[in-house]
Coordinates of C-alpha atoms and ligand atoms in Angstrom, one line a residue:
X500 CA 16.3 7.3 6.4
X501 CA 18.6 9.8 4.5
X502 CA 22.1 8.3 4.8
X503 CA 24.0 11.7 3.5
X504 CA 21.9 14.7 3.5
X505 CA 24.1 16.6 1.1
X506 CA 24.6 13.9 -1.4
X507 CA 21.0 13.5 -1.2
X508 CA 20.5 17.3 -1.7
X509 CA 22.4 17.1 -4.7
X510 CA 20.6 14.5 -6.0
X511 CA 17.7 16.4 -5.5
X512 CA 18.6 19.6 -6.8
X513 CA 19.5 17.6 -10.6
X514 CA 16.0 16.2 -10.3
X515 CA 14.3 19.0 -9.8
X516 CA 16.2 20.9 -12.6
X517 CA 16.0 17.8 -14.9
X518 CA 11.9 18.4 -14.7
X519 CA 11.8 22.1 -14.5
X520 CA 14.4 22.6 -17.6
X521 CA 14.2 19.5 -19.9
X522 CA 10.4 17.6 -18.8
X523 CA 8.2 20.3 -17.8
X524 CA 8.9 21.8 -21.6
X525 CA 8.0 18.7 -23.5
X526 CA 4.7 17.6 -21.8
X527 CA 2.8 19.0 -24.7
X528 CA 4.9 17.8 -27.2
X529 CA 4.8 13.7 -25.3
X530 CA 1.1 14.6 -25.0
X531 CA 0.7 15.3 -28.6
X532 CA 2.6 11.9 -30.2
X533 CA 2.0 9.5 -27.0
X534 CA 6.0 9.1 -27.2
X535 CA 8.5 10.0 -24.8
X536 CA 11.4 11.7 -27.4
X537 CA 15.0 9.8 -27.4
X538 CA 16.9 12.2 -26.1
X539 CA 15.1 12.6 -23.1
X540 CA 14.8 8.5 -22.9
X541 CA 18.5 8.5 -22.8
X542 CA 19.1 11.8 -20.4
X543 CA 17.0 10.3 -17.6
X544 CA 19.2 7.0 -17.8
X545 CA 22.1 9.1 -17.6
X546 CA 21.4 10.9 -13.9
X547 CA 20.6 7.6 -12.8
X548 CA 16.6 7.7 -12.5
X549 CA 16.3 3.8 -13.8
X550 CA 18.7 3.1 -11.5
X551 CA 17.5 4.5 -8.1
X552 CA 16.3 1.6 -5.6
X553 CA 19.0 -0.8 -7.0
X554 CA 22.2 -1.3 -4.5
X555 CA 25.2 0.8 -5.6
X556 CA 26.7 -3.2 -5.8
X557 CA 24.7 -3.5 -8.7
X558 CA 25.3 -0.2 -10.1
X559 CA 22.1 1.6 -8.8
X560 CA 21.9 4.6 -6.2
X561 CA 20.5 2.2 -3.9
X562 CA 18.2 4.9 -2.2
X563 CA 15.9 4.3 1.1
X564 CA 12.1 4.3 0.8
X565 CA 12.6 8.0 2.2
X566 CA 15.1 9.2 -0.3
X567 CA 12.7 7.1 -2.5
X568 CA 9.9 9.3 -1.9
X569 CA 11.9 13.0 -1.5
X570 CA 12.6 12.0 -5.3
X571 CA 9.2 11.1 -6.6
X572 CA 8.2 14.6 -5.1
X573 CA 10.5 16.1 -7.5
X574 CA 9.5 13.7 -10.3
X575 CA 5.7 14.3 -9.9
X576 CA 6.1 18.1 -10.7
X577 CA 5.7 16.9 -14.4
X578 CA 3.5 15.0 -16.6
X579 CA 3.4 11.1 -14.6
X580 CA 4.5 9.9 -17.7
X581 CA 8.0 10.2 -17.6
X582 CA 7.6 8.6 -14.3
X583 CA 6.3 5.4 -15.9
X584 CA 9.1 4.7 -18.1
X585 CA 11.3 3.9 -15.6
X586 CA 8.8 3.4 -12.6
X587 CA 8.2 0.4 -13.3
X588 CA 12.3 -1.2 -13.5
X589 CA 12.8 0.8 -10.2
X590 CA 9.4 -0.7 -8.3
X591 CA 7.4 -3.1 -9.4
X592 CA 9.2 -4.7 -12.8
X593 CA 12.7 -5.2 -10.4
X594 CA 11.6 -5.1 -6.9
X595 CA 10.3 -9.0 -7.1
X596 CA 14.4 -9.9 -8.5
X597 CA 15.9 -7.6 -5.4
X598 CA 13.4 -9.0 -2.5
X599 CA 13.5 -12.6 -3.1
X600 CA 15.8 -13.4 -6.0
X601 CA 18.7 -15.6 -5.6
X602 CA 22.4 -13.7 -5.9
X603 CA 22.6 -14.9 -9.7
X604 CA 19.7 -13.9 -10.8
X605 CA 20.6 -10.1 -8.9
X606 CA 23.5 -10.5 -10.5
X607 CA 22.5 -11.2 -14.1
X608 CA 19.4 -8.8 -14.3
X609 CA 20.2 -5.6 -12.1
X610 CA 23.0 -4.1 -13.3
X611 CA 21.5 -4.0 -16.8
X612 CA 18.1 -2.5 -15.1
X613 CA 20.2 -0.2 -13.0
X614 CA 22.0 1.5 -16.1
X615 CA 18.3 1.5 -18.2
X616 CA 20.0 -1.0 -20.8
X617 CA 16.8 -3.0 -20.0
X618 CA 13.2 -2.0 -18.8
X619 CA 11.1 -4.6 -16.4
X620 CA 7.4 -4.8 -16.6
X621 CA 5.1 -6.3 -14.0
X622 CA 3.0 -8.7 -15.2
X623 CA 0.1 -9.9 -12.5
X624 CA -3.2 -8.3 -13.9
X625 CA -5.2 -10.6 -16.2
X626 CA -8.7 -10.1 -18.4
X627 CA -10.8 -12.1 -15.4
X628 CA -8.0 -11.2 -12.8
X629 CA -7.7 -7.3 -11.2
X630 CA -8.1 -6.8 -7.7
X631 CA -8.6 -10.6 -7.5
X632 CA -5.0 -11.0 -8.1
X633 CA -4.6 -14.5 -6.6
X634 CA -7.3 -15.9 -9.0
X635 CA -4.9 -15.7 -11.6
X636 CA -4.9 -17.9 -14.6
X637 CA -1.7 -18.0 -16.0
X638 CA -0.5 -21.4 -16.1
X639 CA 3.4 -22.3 -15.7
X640 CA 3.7 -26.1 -16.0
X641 CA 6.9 -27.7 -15.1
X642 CA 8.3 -29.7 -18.4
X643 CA 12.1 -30.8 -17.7
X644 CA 14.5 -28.2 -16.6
X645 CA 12.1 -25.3 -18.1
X646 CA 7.8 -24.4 -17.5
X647 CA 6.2 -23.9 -20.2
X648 CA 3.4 -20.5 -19.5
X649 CA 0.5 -20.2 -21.0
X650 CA -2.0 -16.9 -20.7
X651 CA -3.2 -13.8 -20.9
X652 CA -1.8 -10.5 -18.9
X653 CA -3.7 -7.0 -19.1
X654 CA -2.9 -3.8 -18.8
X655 CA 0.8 -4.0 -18.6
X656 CA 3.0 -1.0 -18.2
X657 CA 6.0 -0.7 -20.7
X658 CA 5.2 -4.1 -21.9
X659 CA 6.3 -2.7 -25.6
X660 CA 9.2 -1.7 -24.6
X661 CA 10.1 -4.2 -21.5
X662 CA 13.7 -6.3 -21.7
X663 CA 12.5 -8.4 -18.7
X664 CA 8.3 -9.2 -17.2
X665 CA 8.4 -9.8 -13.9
X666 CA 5.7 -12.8 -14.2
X667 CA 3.1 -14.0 -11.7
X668 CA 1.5 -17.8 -12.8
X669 CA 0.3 -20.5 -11.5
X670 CA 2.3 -23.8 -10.7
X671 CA -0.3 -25.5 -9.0
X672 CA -3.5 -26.1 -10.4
X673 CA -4.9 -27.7 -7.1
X674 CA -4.3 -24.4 -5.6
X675 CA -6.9 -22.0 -7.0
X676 CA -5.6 -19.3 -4.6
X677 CA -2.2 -17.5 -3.4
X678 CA -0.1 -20.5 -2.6
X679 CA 0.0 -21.8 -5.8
X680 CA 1.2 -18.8 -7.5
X681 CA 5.1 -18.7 -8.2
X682 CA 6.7 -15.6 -9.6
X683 CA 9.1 -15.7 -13.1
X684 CA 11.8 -13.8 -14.4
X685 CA 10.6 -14.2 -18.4
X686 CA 13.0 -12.3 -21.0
X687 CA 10.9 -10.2 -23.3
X688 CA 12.5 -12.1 -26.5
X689 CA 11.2 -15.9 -25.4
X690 CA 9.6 -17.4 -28.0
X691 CA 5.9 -17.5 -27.6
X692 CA 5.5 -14.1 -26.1
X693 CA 3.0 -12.0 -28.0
X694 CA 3.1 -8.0 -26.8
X695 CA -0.8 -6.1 -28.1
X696 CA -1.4 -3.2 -29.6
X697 CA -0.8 0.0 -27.1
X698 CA -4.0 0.3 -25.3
X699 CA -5.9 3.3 -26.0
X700 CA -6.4 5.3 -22.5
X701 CA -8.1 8.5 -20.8
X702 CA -4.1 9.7 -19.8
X703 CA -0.8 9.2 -19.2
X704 CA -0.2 9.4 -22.9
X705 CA 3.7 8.9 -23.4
X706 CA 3.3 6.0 -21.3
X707 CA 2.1 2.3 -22.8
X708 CA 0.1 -0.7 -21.9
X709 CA -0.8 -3.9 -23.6
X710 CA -1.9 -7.1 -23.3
X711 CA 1.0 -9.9 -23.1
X712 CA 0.0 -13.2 -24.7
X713 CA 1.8 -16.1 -23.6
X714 CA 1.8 -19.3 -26.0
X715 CA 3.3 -22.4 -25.0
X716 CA 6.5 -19.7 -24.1
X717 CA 9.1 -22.0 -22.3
X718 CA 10.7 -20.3 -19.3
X719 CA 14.3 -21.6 -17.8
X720 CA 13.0 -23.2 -14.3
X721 CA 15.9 -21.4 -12.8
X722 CA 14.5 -17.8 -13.3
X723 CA 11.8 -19.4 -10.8
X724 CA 12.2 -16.4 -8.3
X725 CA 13.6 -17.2 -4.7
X726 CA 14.0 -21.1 -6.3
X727 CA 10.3 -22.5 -5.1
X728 CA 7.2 -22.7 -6.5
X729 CA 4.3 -21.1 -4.2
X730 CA 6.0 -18.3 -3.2
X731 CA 5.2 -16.1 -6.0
X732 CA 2.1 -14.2 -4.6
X733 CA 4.0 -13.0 -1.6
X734 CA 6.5 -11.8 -3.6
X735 CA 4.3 -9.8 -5.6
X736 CA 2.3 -8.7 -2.4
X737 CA 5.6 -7.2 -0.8
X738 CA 6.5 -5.3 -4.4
X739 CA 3.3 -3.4 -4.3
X740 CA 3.6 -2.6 -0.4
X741 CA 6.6 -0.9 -1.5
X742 CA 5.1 0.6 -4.7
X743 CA 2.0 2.0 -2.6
X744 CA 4.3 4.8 -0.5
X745 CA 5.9 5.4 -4.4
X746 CA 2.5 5.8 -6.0
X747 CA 1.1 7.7 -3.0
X748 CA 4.5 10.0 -2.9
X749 CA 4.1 10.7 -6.5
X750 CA 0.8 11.6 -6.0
X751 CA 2.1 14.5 -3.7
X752 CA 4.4 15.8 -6.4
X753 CA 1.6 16.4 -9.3
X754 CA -0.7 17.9 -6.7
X755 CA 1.9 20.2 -5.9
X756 CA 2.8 20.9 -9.2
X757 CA -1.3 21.6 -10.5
X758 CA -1.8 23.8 -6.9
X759 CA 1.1 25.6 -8.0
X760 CA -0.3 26.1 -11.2
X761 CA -3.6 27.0 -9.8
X762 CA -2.2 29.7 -7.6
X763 CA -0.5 31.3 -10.1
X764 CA -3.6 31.3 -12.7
X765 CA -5.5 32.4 -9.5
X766 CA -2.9 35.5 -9.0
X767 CA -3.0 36.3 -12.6
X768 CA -6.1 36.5 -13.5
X769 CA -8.7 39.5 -12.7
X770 CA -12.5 39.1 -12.6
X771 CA -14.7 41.9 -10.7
X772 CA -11.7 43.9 -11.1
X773 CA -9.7 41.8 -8.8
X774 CA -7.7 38.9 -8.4
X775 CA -9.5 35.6 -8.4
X776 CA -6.9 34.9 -5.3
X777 CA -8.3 37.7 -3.3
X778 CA -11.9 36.0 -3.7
X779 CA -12.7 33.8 -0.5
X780 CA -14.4 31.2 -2.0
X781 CA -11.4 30.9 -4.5
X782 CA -9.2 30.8 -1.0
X783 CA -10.8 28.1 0.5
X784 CA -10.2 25.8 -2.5
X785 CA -6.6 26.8 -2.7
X786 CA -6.2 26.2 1.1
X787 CA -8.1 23.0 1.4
X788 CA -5.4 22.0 -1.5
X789 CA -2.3 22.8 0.7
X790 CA -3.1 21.4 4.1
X791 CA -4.2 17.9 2.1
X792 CA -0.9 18.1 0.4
X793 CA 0.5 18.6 3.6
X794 CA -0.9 16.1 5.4
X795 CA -0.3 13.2 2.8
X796 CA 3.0 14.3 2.1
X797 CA 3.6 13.7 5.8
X798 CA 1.9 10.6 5.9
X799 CA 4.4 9.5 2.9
X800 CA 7.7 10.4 5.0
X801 CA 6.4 8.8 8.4
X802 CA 5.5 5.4 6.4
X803 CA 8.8 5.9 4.2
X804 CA 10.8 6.2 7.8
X805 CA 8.8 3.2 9.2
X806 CA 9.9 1.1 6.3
X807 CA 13.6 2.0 6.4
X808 CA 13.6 1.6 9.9
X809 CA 12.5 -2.0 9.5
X810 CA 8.9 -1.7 10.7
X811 CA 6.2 -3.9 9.0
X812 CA 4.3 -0.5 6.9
X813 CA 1.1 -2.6 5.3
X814 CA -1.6 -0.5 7.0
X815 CA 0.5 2.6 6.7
X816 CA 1.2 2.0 3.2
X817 CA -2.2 1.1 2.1
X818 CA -3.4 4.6 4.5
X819 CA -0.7 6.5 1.8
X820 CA -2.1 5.0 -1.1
X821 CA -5.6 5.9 -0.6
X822 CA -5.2 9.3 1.0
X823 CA -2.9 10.7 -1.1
X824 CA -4.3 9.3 -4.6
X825 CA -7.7 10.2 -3.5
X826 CA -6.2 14.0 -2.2
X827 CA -4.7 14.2 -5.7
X828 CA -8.0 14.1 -7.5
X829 CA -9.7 16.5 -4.8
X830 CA -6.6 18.9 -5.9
X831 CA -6.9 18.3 -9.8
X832 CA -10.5 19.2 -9.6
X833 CA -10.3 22.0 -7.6
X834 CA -7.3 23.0 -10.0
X835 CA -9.4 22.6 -13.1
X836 CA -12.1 25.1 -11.3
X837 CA -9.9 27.6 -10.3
X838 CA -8.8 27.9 -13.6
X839 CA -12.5 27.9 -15.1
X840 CA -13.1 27.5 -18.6
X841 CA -9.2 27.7 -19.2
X842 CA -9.5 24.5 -17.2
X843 CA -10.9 22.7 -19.6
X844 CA -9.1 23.6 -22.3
X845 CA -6.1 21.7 -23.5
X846 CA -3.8 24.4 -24.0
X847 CA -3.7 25.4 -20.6
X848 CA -2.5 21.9 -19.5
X849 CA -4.4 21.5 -16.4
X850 CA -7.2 18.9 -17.4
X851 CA -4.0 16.8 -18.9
X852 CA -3.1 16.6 -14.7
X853 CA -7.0 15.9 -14.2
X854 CA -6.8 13.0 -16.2
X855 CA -3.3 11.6 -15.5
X856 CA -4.3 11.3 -11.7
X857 CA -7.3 9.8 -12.2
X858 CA -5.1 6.4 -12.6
X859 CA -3.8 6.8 -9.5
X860 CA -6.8 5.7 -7.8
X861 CA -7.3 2.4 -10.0
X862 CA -3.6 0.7 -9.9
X863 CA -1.9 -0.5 -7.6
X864 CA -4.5 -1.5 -5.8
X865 CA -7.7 0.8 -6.2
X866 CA -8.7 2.5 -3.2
X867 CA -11.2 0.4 -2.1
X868 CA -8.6 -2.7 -1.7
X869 CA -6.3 0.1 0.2
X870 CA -9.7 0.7 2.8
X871 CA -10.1 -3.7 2.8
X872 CA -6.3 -4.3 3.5
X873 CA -6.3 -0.7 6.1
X874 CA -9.8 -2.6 7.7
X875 CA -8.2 -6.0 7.6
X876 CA -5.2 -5.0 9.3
X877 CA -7.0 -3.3 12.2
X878 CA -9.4 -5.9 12.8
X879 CA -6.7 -8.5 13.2
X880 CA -4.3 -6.2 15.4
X881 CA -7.8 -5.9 17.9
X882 CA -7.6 -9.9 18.0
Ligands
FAD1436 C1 -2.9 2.4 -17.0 C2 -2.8 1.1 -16.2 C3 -1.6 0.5 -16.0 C4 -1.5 -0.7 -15.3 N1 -0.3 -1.3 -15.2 C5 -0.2 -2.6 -14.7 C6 1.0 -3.3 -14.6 O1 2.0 -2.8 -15.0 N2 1.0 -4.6 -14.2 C7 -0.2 -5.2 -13.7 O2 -0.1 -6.3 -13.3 N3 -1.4 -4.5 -13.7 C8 -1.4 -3.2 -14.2 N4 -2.6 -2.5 -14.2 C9 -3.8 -3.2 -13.7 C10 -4.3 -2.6 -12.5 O3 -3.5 -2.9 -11.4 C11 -5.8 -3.1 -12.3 O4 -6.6 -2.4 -13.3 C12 -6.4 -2.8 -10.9 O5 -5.8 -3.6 -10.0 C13 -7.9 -3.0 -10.9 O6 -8.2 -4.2 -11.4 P1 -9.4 -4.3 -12.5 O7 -9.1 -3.3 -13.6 O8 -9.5 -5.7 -13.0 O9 -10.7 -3.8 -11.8 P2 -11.6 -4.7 -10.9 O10 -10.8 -5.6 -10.0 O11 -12.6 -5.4 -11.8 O12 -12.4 -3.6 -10.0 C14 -13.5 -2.8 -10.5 C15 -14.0 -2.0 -9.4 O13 -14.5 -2.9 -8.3 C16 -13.9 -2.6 -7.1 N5 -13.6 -3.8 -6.3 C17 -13.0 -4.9 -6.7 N6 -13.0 -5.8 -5.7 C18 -13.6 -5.2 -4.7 C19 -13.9 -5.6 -3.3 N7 -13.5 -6.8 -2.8 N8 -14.5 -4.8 -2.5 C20 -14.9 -3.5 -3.0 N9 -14.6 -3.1 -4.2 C21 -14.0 -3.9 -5.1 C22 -12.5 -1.9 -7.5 O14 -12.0 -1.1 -6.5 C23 -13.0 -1.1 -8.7 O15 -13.6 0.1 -8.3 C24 -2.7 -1.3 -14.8 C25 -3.9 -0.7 -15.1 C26 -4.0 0.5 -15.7 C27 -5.3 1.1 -16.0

């Protein structure tokens, strides 16, 4: 749902400038020292990008899943890494607080989220617990008016630089599954909260992970979110629903942005004393590119307008996720061919794209829990 097309046209337009004139320029440069510079840190808070699924009540832009998505688009025409430093407060780190928090913790953590005074990580995936979410670990133990957590989380995005962790433990121990998970609001500076080293990964350099070690860390029992224990897998459940048409819409905007880099490579450059375009077998790569762009990116507006319009999007979510994360590696290969050995060259940029995507297929749900919760789905609707 787009609730003012030309507000939402401007919005668009300063995006898509924002990449092309300040991003796109300083991928090598964030590729190079694995840091996103300051200035650009504090431009991207200024046009509002940390702020863009929070409700204008609490200072954000308050966007739609489909205004959500026109903007990742934009956003994905540049290294994903500038994504993650604020994808994570505007899906998964804040989504948890908006869905099922209580009105004071909205209002005590999402205005200072919505401005990018604070960043929130998500903190679900553990050494012995991936795609297994609900076998989590992580103990919270109730001890007076506060829990005290205890345990290990992997992987987690912006966890050096997070204000706030949306956390995922477990209250009940008699409950080695979901239902006796419960979700926390844990601030970053709680005694007993030990952040790793930045992990060392194949891409999305500019963008950290680490391990979070938690150590008899006592947590206020009133940033319990939504107020009961058991609830907190659900939560988490409905956060990455939400973040699968995000992933999947970002995964539009690189593969745009590497088949537009391939086309022009595949203008450019002669071999045979032609264009590598005008070769046939060169065409079919560069059209096999467009219409799966195509198709996902319509895939990612239909399930985008089903959310907004209230319909339950778990199949068509997960169908996004895995289609268009799985497309976007089909389009940086073919990407990385068309430009041949330039391809595989660093200066030319492209294998940087080939080995940024490659996450997308992993988080979030890897694609083979998108094809179990897709299967799942259809096999309980046929009764
Ligand atoms: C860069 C990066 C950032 C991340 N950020 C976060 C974050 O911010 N917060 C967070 O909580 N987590 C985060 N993660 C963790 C991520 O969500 C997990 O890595 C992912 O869910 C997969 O879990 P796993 O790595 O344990 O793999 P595993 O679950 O061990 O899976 C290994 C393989 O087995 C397959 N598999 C597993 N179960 C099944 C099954 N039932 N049927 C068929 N195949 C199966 C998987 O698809 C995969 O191919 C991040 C990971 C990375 C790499």
């Amino acid at each position: 749902m787009i609730r003012d097309q030309e507000t939402m046209n401007t919005l668009l337009s300063s995006v898509s400038r924002f990449v092309r004139e300040r991003l796109v320029p300083a991928e090598e440069i964030v590729a190079e020292t694995d840091e996103i510079p300051e200035d650009i840190v504090r431009d991207m808070k200024e046009i509002g990008l940390f702020g863009l699924t929070i409700p204008e009540n609490y200072g954000g832009l308050g966007l739609t899943m489909e205004e959500e998505s026109l903007v990742m688009f934009e956003m994905g025409k540049t290294s994903p890494a500038f994504r993650s430093l604020f994808g994570t407060t505007v899906g998964i780190g804040s989504q948890g607080i908006l869905m099922d928090g209580s009105s004071e913790q909205k209002e005590k953590y999402l205005p200072r989220l919505a401005t990018g005074e604070i960043i929130a990580s998500f903190a679900l995936t553990e050494p012995e617990a991936g795609s297994d979410a609900a076998s989590l670990r992580t103990t919270a133990v109730r001890d007076g008016d506060h829990y005290v957590v205890n345990g290990t989380k992997r992987y987690i995005t912006n966890a050096p630089h997070a204000g706030i962790f949306t956390l995922m433990a477990r209250t009940n121990p008699q409950d080695k599954g979901a239902g006796g998970v419960s979700a926390f609001i844990v601030e970053a500076d709680t005694p007993g909260i030990t952040i790793g080293k930045y992990d060392k990964k194949m891409g999305h350099r500019g963008a950290h992970t680490a391990d979070v070690i938690f150590e008899n860390c006592r947590v206020p029992a009133a940033n319990i979110i939504g107020g009961v224990e058991g609830k907190g897998f659900k939560t988490a459940m409905k956060v990455l629903e939400k973040g699968r048409i995000h992933i999947a819409a970002i995964a539009v905007g690189v593969a745009e942005r590497m088949l537009d880099d391939a086309l022009k490579y595949a203008v450019d450059r002669k071999q045979f004393n032609q264009r590598i375009a005008d070769f046939q077998l060169v065409q079919a790569m560069l059209a096999d590119s467009k219409a799966e762009v195509y198709a996902a990116k319509c895939m990612v507006i239909d399930a985008a307008q089903r959310r907004d319009r209230g319909e339950n999007v778990s199949t068509e979510a997960s169908c996004c996720k895995m289609f268009a994360t799985e497309m976007c590696g089909r389009v940086a290969d073919r990407a990385v061919q068309i430009f041949g050995g330039a391809g595989y060259m660093s200066e030319y940029g492209i294998e940087r794209f080939y080995r940024d995507v490659r996450l997308f297929r992993i988080y979030e749900g890897s694609t083979q829990i998108q094809q179990i919760v897709i299967a799942r789905n259809m096999i309980k609707e046929c009764g």
